[in-house]
XYZ file of C-alpha atoms in Angstrom:
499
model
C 111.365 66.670 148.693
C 107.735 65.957 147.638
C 106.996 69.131 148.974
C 109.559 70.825 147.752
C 108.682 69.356 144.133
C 104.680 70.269 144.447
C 105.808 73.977 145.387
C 108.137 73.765 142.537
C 105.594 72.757 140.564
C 103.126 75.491 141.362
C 105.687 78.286 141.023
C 106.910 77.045 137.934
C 103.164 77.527 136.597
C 102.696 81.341 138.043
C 105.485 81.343 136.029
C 104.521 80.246 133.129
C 101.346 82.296 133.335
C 102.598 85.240 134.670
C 105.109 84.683 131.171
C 101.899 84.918 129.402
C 100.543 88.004 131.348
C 103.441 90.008 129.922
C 103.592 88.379 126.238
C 99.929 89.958 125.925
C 100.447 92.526 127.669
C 103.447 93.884 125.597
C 101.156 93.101 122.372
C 98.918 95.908 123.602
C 101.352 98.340 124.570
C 102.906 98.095 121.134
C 99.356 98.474 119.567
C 98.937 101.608 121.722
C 102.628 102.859 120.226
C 101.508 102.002 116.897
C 97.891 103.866 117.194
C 99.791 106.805 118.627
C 102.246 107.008 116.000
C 99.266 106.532 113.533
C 97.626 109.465 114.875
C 100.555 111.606 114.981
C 101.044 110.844 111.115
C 97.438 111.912 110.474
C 98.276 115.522 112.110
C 101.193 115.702 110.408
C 100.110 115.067 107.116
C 97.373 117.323 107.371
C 98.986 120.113 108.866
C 101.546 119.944 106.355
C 99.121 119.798 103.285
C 96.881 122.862 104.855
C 99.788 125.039 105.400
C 101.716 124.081 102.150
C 98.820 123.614 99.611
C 100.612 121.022 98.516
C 98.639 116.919 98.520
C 101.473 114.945 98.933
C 101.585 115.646 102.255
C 98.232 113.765 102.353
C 99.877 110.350 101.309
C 100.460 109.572 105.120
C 97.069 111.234 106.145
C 95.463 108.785 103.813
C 97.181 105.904 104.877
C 96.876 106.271 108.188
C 93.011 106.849 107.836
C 92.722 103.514 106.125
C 94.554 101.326 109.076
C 93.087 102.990 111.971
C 89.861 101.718 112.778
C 91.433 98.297 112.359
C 94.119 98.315 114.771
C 91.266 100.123 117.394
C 89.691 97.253 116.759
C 92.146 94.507 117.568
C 93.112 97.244 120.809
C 89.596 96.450 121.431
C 89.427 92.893 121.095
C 93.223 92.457 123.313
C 91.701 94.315 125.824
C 89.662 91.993 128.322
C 87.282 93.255 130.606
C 88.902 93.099 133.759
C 92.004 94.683 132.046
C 92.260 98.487 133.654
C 92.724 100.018 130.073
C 88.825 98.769 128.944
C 88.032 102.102 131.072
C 90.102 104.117 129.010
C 88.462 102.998 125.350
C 85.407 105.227 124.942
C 87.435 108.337 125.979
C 89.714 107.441 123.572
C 87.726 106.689 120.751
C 85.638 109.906 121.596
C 88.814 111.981 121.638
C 90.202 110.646 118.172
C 86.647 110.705 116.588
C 86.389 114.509 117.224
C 89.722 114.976 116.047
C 89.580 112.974 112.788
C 86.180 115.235 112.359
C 88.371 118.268 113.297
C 90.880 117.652 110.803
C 87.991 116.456 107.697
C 86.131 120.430 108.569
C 90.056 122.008 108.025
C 90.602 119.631 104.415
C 86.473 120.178 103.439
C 87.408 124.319 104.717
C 90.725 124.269 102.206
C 88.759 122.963 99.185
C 85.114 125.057 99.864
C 86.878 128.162 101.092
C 90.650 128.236 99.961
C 93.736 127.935 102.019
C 93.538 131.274 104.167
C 90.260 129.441 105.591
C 91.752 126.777 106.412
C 94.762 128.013 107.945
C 92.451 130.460 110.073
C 91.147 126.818 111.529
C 94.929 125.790 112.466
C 95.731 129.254 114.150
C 92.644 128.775 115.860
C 94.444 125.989 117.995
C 91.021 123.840 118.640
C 92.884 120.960 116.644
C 96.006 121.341 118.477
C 93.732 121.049 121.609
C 92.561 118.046 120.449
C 95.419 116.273 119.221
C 96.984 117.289 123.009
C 93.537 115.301 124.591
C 94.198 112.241 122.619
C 98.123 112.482 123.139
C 97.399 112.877 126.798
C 94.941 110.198 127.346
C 97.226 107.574 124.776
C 100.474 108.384 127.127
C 98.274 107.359 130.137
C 97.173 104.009 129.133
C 101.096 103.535 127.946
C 101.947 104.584 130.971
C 99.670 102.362 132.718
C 100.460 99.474 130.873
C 104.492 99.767 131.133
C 104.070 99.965 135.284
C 101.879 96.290 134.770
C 104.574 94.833 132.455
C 107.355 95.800 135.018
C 105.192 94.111 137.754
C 104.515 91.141 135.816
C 108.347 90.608 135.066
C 109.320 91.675 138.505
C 107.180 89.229 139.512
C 108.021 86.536 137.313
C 111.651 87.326 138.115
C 110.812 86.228 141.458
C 108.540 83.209 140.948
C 111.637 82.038 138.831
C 113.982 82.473 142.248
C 111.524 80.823 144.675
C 111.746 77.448 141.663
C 115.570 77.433 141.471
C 115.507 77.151 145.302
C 112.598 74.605 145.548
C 114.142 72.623 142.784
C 117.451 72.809 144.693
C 115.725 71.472 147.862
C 115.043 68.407 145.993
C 117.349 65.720 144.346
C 115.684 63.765 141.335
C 112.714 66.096 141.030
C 114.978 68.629 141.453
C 116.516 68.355 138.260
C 113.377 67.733 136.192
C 111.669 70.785 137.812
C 115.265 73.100 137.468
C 114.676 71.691 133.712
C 111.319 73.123 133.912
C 112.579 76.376 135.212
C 114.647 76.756 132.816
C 113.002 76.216 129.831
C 110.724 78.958 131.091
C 113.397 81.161 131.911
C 114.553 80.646 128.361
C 111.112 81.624 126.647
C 111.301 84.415 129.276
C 114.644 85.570 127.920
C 113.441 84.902 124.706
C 110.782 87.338 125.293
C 112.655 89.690 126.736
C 114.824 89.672 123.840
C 112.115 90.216 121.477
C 110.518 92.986 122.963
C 114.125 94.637 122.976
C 114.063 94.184 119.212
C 111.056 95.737 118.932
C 111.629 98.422 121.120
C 114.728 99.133 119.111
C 112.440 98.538 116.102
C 109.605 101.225 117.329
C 112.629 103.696 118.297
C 114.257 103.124 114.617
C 111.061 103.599 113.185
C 110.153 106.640 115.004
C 113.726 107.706 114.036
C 113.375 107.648 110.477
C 109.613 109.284 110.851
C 111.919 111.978 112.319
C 114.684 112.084 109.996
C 112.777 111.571 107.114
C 110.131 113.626 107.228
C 109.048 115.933 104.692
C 109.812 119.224 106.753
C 112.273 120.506 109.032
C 112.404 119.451 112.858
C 114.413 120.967 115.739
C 114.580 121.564 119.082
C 116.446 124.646 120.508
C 117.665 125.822 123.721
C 116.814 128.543 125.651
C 118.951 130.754 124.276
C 118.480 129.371 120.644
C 121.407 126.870 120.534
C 120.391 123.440 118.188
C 120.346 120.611 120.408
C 118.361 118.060 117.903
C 117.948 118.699 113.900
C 116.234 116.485 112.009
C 117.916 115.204 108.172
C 115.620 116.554 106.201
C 117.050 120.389 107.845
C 120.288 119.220 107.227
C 119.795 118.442 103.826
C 117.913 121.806 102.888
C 121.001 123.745 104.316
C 124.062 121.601 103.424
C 125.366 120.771 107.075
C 126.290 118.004 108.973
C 124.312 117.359 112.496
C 128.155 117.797 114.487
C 128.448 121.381 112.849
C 125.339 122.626 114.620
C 124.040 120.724 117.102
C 125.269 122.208 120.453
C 127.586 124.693 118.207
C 124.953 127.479 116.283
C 122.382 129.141 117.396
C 119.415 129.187 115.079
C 119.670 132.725 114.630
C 122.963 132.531 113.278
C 121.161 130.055 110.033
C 118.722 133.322 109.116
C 119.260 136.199 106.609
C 119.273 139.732 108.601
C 115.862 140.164 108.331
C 114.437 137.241 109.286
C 117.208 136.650 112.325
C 115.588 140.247 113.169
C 112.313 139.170 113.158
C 113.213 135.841 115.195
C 114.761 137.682 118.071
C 112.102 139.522 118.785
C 110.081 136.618 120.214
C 112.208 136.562 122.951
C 111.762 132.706 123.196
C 112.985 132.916 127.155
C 109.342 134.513 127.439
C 107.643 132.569 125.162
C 106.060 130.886 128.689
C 103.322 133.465 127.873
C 102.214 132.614 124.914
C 103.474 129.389 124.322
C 103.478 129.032 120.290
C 104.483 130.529 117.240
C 102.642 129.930 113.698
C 103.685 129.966 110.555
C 106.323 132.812 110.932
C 108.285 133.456 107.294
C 111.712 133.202 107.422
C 114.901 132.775 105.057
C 117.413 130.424 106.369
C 120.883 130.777 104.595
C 122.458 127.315 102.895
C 126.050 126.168 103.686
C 126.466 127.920 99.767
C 124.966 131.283 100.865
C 121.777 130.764 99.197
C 118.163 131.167 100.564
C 115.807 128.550 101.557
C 112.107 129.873 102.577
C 110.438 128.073 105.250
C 107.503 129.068 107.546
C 107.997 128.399 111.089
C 106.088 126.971 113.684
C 107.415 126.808 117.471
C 106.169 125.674 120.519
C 107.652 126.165 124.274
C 108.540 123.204 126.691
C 108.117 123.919 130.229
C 109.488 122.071 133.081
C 107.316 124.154 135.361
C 105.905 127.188 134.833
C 107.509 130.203 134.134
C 110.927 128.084 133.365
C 111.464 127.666 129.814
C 112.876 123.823 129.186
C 113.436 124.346 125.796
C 111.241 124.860 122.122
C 110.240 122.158 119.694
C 109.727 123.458 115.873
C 108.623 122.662 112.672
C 109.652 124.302 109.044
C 107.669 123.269 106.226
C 109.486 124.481 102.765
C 108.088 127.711 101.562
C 110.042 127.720 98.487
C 107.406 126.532 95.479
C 104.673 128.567 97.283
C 106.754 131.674 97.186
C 107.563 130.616 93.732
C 103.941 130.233 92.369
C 102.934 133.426 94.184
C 105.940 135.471 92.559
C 105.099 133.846 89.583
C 101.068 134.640 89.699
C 102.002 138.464 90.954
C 104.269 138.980 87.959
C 101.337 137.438 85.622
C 98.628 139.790 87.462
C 100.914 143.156 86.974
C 101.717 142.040 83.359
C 98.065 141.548 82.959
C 97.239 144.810 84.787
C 99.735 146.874 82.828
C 98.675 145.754 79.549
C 94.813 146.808 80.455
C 96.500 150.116 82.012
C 97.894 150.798 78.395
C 94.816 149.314 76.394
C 93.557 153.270 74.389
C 89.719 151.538 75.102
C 88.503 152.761 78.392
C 87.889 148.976 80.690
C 85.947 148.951 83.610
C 85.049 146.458 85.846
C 81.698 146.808 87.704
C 80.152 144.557 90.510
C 77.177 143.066 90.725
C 75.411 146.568 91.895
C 77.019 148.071 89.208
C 79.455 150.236 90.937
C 83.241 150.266 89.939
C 85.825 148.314 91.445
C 88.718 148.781 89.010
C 89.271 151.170 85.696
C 92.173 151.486 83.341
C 93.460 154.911 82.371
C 91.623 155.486 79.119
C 88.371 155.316 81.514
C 89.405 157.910 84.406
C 90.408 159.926 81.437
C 87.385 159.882 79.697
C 84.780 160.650 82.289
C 87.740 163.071 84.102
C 88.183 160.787 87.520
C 90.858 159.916 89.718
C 91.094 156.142 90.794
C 89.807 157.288 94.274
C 87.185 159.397 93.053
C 86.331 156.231 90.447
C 85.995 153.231 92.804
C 82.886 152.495 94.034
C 80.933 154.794 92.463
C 77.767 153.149 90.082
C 78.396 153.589 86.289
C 75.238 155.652 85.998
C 76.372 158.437 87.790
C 78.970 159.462 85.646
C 78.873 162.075 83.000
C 75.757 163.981 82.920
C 73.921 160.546 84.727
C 71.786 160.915 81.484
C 72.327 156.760 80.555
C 70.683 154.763 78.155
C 67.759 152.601 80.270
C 68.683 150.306 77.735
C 72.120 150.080 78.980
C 71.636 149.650 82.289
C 68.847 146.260 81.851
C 71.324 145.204 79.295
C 73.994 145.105 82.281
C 71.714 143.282 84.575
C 71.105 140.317 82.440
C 74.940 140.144 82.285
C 74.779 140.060 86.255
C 71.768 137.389 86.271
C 71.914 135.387 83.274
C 75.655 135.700 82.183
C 74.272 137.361 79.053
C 77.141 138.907 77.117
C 76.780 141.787 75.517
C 77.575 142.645 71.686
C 78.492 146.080 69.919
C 75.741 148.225 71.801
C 75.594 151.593 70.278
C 75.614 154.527 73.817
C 75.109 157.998 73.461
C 76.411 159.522 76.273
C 78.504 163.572 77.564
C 81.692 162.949 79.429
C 83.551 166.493 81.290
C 86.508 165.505 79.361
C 85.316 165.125 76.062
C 81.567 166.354 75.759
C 79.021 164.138 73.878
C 80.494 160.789 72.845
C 79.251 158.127 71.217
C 80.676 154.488 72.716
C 80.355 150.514 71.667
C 80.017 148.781 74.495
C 81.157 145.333 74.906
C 80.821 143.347 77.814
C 80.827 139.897 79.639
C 80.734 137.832 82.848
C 83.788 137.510 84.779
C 82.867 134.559 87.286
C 84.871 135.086 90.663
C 85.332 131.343 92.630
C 84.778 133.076 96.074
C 81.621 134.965 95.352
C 78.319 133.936 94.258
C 77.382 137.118 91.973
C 79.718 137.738 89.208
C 81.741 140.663 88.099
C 80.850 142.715 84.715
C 83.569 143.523 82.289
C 83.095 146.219 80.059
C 85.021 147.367 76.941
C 84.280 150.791 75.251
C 84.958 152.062 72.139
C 85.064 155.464 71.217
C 83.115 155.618 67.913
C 82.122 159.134 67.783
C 84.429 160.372 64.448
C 83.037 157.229 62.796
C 79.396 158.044 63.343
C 80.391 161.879 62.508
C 81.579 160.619 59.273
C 78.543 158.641 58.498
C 76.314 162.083 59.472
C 78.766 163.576 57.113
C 79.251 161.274 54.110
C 74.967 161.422 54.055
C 74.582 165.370 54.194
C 76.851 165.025 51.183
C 74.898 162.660 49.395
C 71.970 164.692 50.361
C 73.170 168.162 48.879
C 74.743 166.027 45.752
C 70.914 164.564 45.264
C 69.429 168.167 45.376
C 72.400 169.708 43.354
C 71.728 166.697 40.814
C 67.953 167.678 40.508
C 69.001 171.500 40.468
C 71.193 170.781 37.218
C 68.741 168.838 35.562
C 65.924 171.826 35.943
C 68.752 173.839 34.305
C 69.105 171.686 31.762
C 65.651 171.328 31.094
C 65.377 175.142 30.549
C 68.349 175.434 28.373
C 67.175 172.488 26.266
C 63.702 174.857 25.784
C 65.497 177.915 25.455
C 67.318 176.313 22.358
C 64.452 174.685 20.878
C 62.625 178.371 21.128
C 66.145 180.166 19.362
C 65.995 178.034 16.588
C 62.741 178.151 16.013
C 62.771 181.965 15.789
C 65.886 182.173 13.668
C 65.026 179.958 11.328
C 62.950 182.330 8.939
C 65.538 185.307 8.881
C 67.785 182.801 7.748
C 65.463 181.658 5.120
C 65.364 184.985 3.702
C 69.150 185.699 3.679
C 69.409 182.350 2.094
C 66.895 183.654 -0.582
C 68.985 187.183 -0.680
C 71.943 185.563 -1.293
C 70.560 183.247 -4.319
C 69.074 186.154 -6.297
C-alpha cells in the first residue's frame, strides 16, 4: 500500500507537471495563431489600400504594425531554450522583417510614384512570395507545437490512469491520493475546457475577419460552382449564402461581358499559371444592377496538375470607376472647351516641341494633329522666330518665368505675315521633373494694321494742315497786294463822282 501510495504520489506529480507542459504550451500556440492572423491583416490591408487607392484599408495595416513586435516579443520570451520552436525564431523574424520592408517599398512606391507603380510591385508576386515563406514557416511551428500538446495530454491522460489504479491499490491513502487525482483531473478538464473556448474563440474571430471584411471572399469549384462566400459578397449582391452556395456558378453573377471574359481562363487549367490579378468585372445584384469589382484568383492544388478548387478576392471597384468617369468627363469638358477657344493654345515640352494644339493653332500654321505633335515651335512658318521668343520660353522652362503680352512677328502658310501676343506659363506635371509650357496667342495683326493706319492719317492730315496754311499765307498777301493797288482808282472815281 506504501508502495502503491509513493507511486501514486509520483504519477500524480508527472501529472501535475506534465498539466503545466500543456498550459504553456497552448499559450504559445495561441500566440503563434494570433501573430499569424496579425500578419495576414497587414497583407490584407495593404493589398487592399494599393489596389483600391483608398486609406481605410490601412486602419488594420496600422494596427497590426503597432502590436507586432510586442507579441514577437513575449513569443520570444515563452519560448525556452530547449523548446524545439527557439530554432525556428530567426527564420521567422527574418521572413516577416523582409516582408514588412516589402510591403513599406509598395506604400513609399504608391505615394512617390502613383498607384500604377505600386500595383506593378503586387503583379510582380515577390510579396506574395514572401507572405507564402512566412505563412509556411508559421504553419510549421503550429504544426509542431499541436503534435507536442497532443503528446503532453496523451500523456497526461495516461499518468492520470496509472494514479486511479495505484490509488485503488491502496485503502486510506488511496482515497487521499484518488482526491489528488482528481483535483488534477479537474484543472485538466478545466483546461481542456478553456482551450475549447478559445479555440471556438480564434475560429469565431477568424470568422468574422472573414465575414466582415471589407471585400469580397469566395472559393469556387472546379467548374465555378460557390462553395464558400463571404457576407460582405452577399451584401454587395442582395443574396442569401443558401441561394448560392453549392447552387450558382460564379459565372452565372456576371454581366455578358465580363462572364465572357471569366470563361476564358479556363480555371480547370489554371494549374499553369496559378493566379489571376486584378481582372475587371461587373457582377449583377439580386435587383439587376451592376456592382464593379476587380478580381483576384488563385488555384488550389491537391497535387499537381489536379485542380482542388480557387480561392478569390473582389475588392469594390465602384468609387474608383466613379472618380475616373468623373475625372474623364472633366478632362474632355476641359479639352473641348480649349478645342473651341478662337486663340490658337499650344502646349510645348520642355525641348520645346509640341505635345498637344487646339484647332485655332493647326489652322493657323496649316497642320494636321499628326503632322503638329512633336515637332519644335521654331520650325513652323517660315522658321524665321523671334530669338527673343525662344530665351523668353526657356526661362519659362527653368525659372517658371511667365510670360506677359509679348509682341511676335511671324508668316504662317495659312494666313501670311501675322502679328501674335503671346502669353504663356508653367504647367507643373507631378510625374516629371521639367515642366510643360502653355502658350496662348492672340492674333493682333488688324489691330496693329489699324494703328499703321490711324498714323499715316495723322501724318497726311499734318502735311495737308501745313499745305493749307502756305495757301493761306499767299491768299492773305495776294489780298493785302489787291487792295493796295485798287485803292487809288478808287480815289479818283470817288473824286469824279464829287465834282
Amino acid at each position: 500500500m506504501l508502495a502503491s501510495a509513493i507511486f501514486a504520489s509520483i504519477t500524480a506529480l508527472d501529472y501535475r507537471n506534465t498539466n503545466l507542459e500543456v498550459r504553456r504550451d497552448k499559450r504559445i500556440l495561441n500566440q503563434l495563431i494570433e501573430i499569424l492572423s496579425t500578419i495576414k491583416d497587414l497583407e490584407s490591408g495593404s493589398r487592399g489600400f494599393l489596389l483600391a487607392g483608398d486609406q481605410v484599408f490601412l486602419d488594420p495595416y496600422h494596427a497590426g504594425l503597432a502590436v507586432l513586435p510586442g507579441m514577437m516579443r513575449e513569443l520570444t520570451t515563452a519560448l525556452a531554450d530547449a523548446d524545439p520552436l527557439s530554432s525556428y525564431l530567426p527564420e521567422a523574424e527574418r521572413q516577416i522583417g523582409a516582408k514588412l520592408a516589402d510591403m513599406a517599398d509598395n506604400h513609399r512606391a504608391f505615394f512617390e510614384q502613383g498607384q500604377a507603380a505600386a500595383a506593378a510591385r503586387v503583379a510582380s508576386m515577390r510579396g506574395k512570395d514572401l507572405m507564402d515563406a512566412v505563412r509556411a514557416t508559421f504553419s510549421e511551428m503550429i504544426a509542431v507545437k499541436r503534435k507536442a500538446v497532443d503528446e503532453q495530454l496523451q500523456s497526461s491522460t495516461e499518468d492520470a490512469v496509472r494514479a486511479v489504479i495505484a490509488i485503488s491499490s491502496g485503502f486510506a491513502l488511496g482515497f487521499a491520493f484518488l482526491g489528488t487525482a482528481y483535483y488534477f483531473m479537474r484543472q485538466n478538464h478545466q483546461a481542456r475546457e478553456a482551450a475549447a473556448a478559445e479555440s471556438l474563440r480564434q475560429h469565431q474571430l477568424i470568422a468574422d475577419l472573414y465575414n466582415k471584411a471589407p471585400c469580397g471572399y469566395q472559393s469556387l469549384a472546379p467548374d465555378s460552382t460557390f462553395l464558400t462566400v463571404n457576407d460582405t459578397f452577399l451584401g454587395w449582391l442582395g443574396y442569401v449564402r443558401e441561394e448560392i452556395v453549392g447552387r450558382k456558378r460564379f459565372p452565372e453573377l456576371l454581366a455578358p461581358d465580363s462572364r465572357a471574359r471569366f470563361e476564358q481562363l479556363d480555371l480547370a487549367k489554371m494549374g499553369a499559371h496559378g493566379r489571376v490579378n486584378d481582372l475587371e468585372v461587373d457582377l449583377v445584384r439580386r435587383d439587376g444592377t451592376l456592382q464593379s469589382v476587380s478580381l483576384s484568383a488563385v488555384a488550389v492544388m491537391v497535387e499537381p496538375g489536379h485542380l482542388s478548387s480557387v480561392r478569390a478576392t473582389l475588392i469594390d471597384n465602384t468609387e474608383r470607376k466613379r472618380l475616373h468617369r468623373i475625372t474623364e468627363q472633366a478632362r474632355l469638358f476641359a479639352e473641348s472647351i480649349v478645342q473651341n477657344v478662337p486663340e490658337p493654345i499650344v502646349i510645348l515640352d520642355e525641348h520645346l516641341r509640341i505635345i498637344n494644339a487646339n484647332t485655332s493653332f493647326l489652322t493657323t500654321f496649316g497642320l494636321g494633329a499628326a503632322a503638329a505633335l512633336n515637332r519644335r515651335l521654331a520650325e513652323l512658318g517660315d522658321g524665321h522666330w523671334d530669338p527673343r521668343f525662344e530665351s523668353a520660353l526657356m526661362r519659362i522652362v527653368g525659372r517658371h518665368e511667365r510670360l506677359t503680352d509679348f509682341e511676335l512677328t511671324l508668316s504662317t502658310p495659312a494666313l501670311g505675315r501675322r502679328v501674335m501676343l503671346v502669353n504663356g506659363c508653367a504647367l507643373q506635371r507631378p510625374d516629371h521633373v521639367s515642366p510643360l509650357v502653355l502658350l496662348a496667342l492672340k492674333d493682333i495683326t488688324a489691330r496693329t494694321q489699324a494703328v499703321e493706319e490711324i498714323a499715316r492719317l495723322h501724318a497726311e492730315a499734318d502735311q495737308r494742315a501745313e499745305q493749307l496754311a502756305s495757301a493761306n499765307a499767299e491768299l492773305e498777301a495776294f489780298s493785302y497786294t489787291v487792295s493796295h493797288d485798287l485803292r487809288a482808282p478808287l480815289r479818283h472815281l470817288s473824286g469824279y463822282s464829287q465834282m
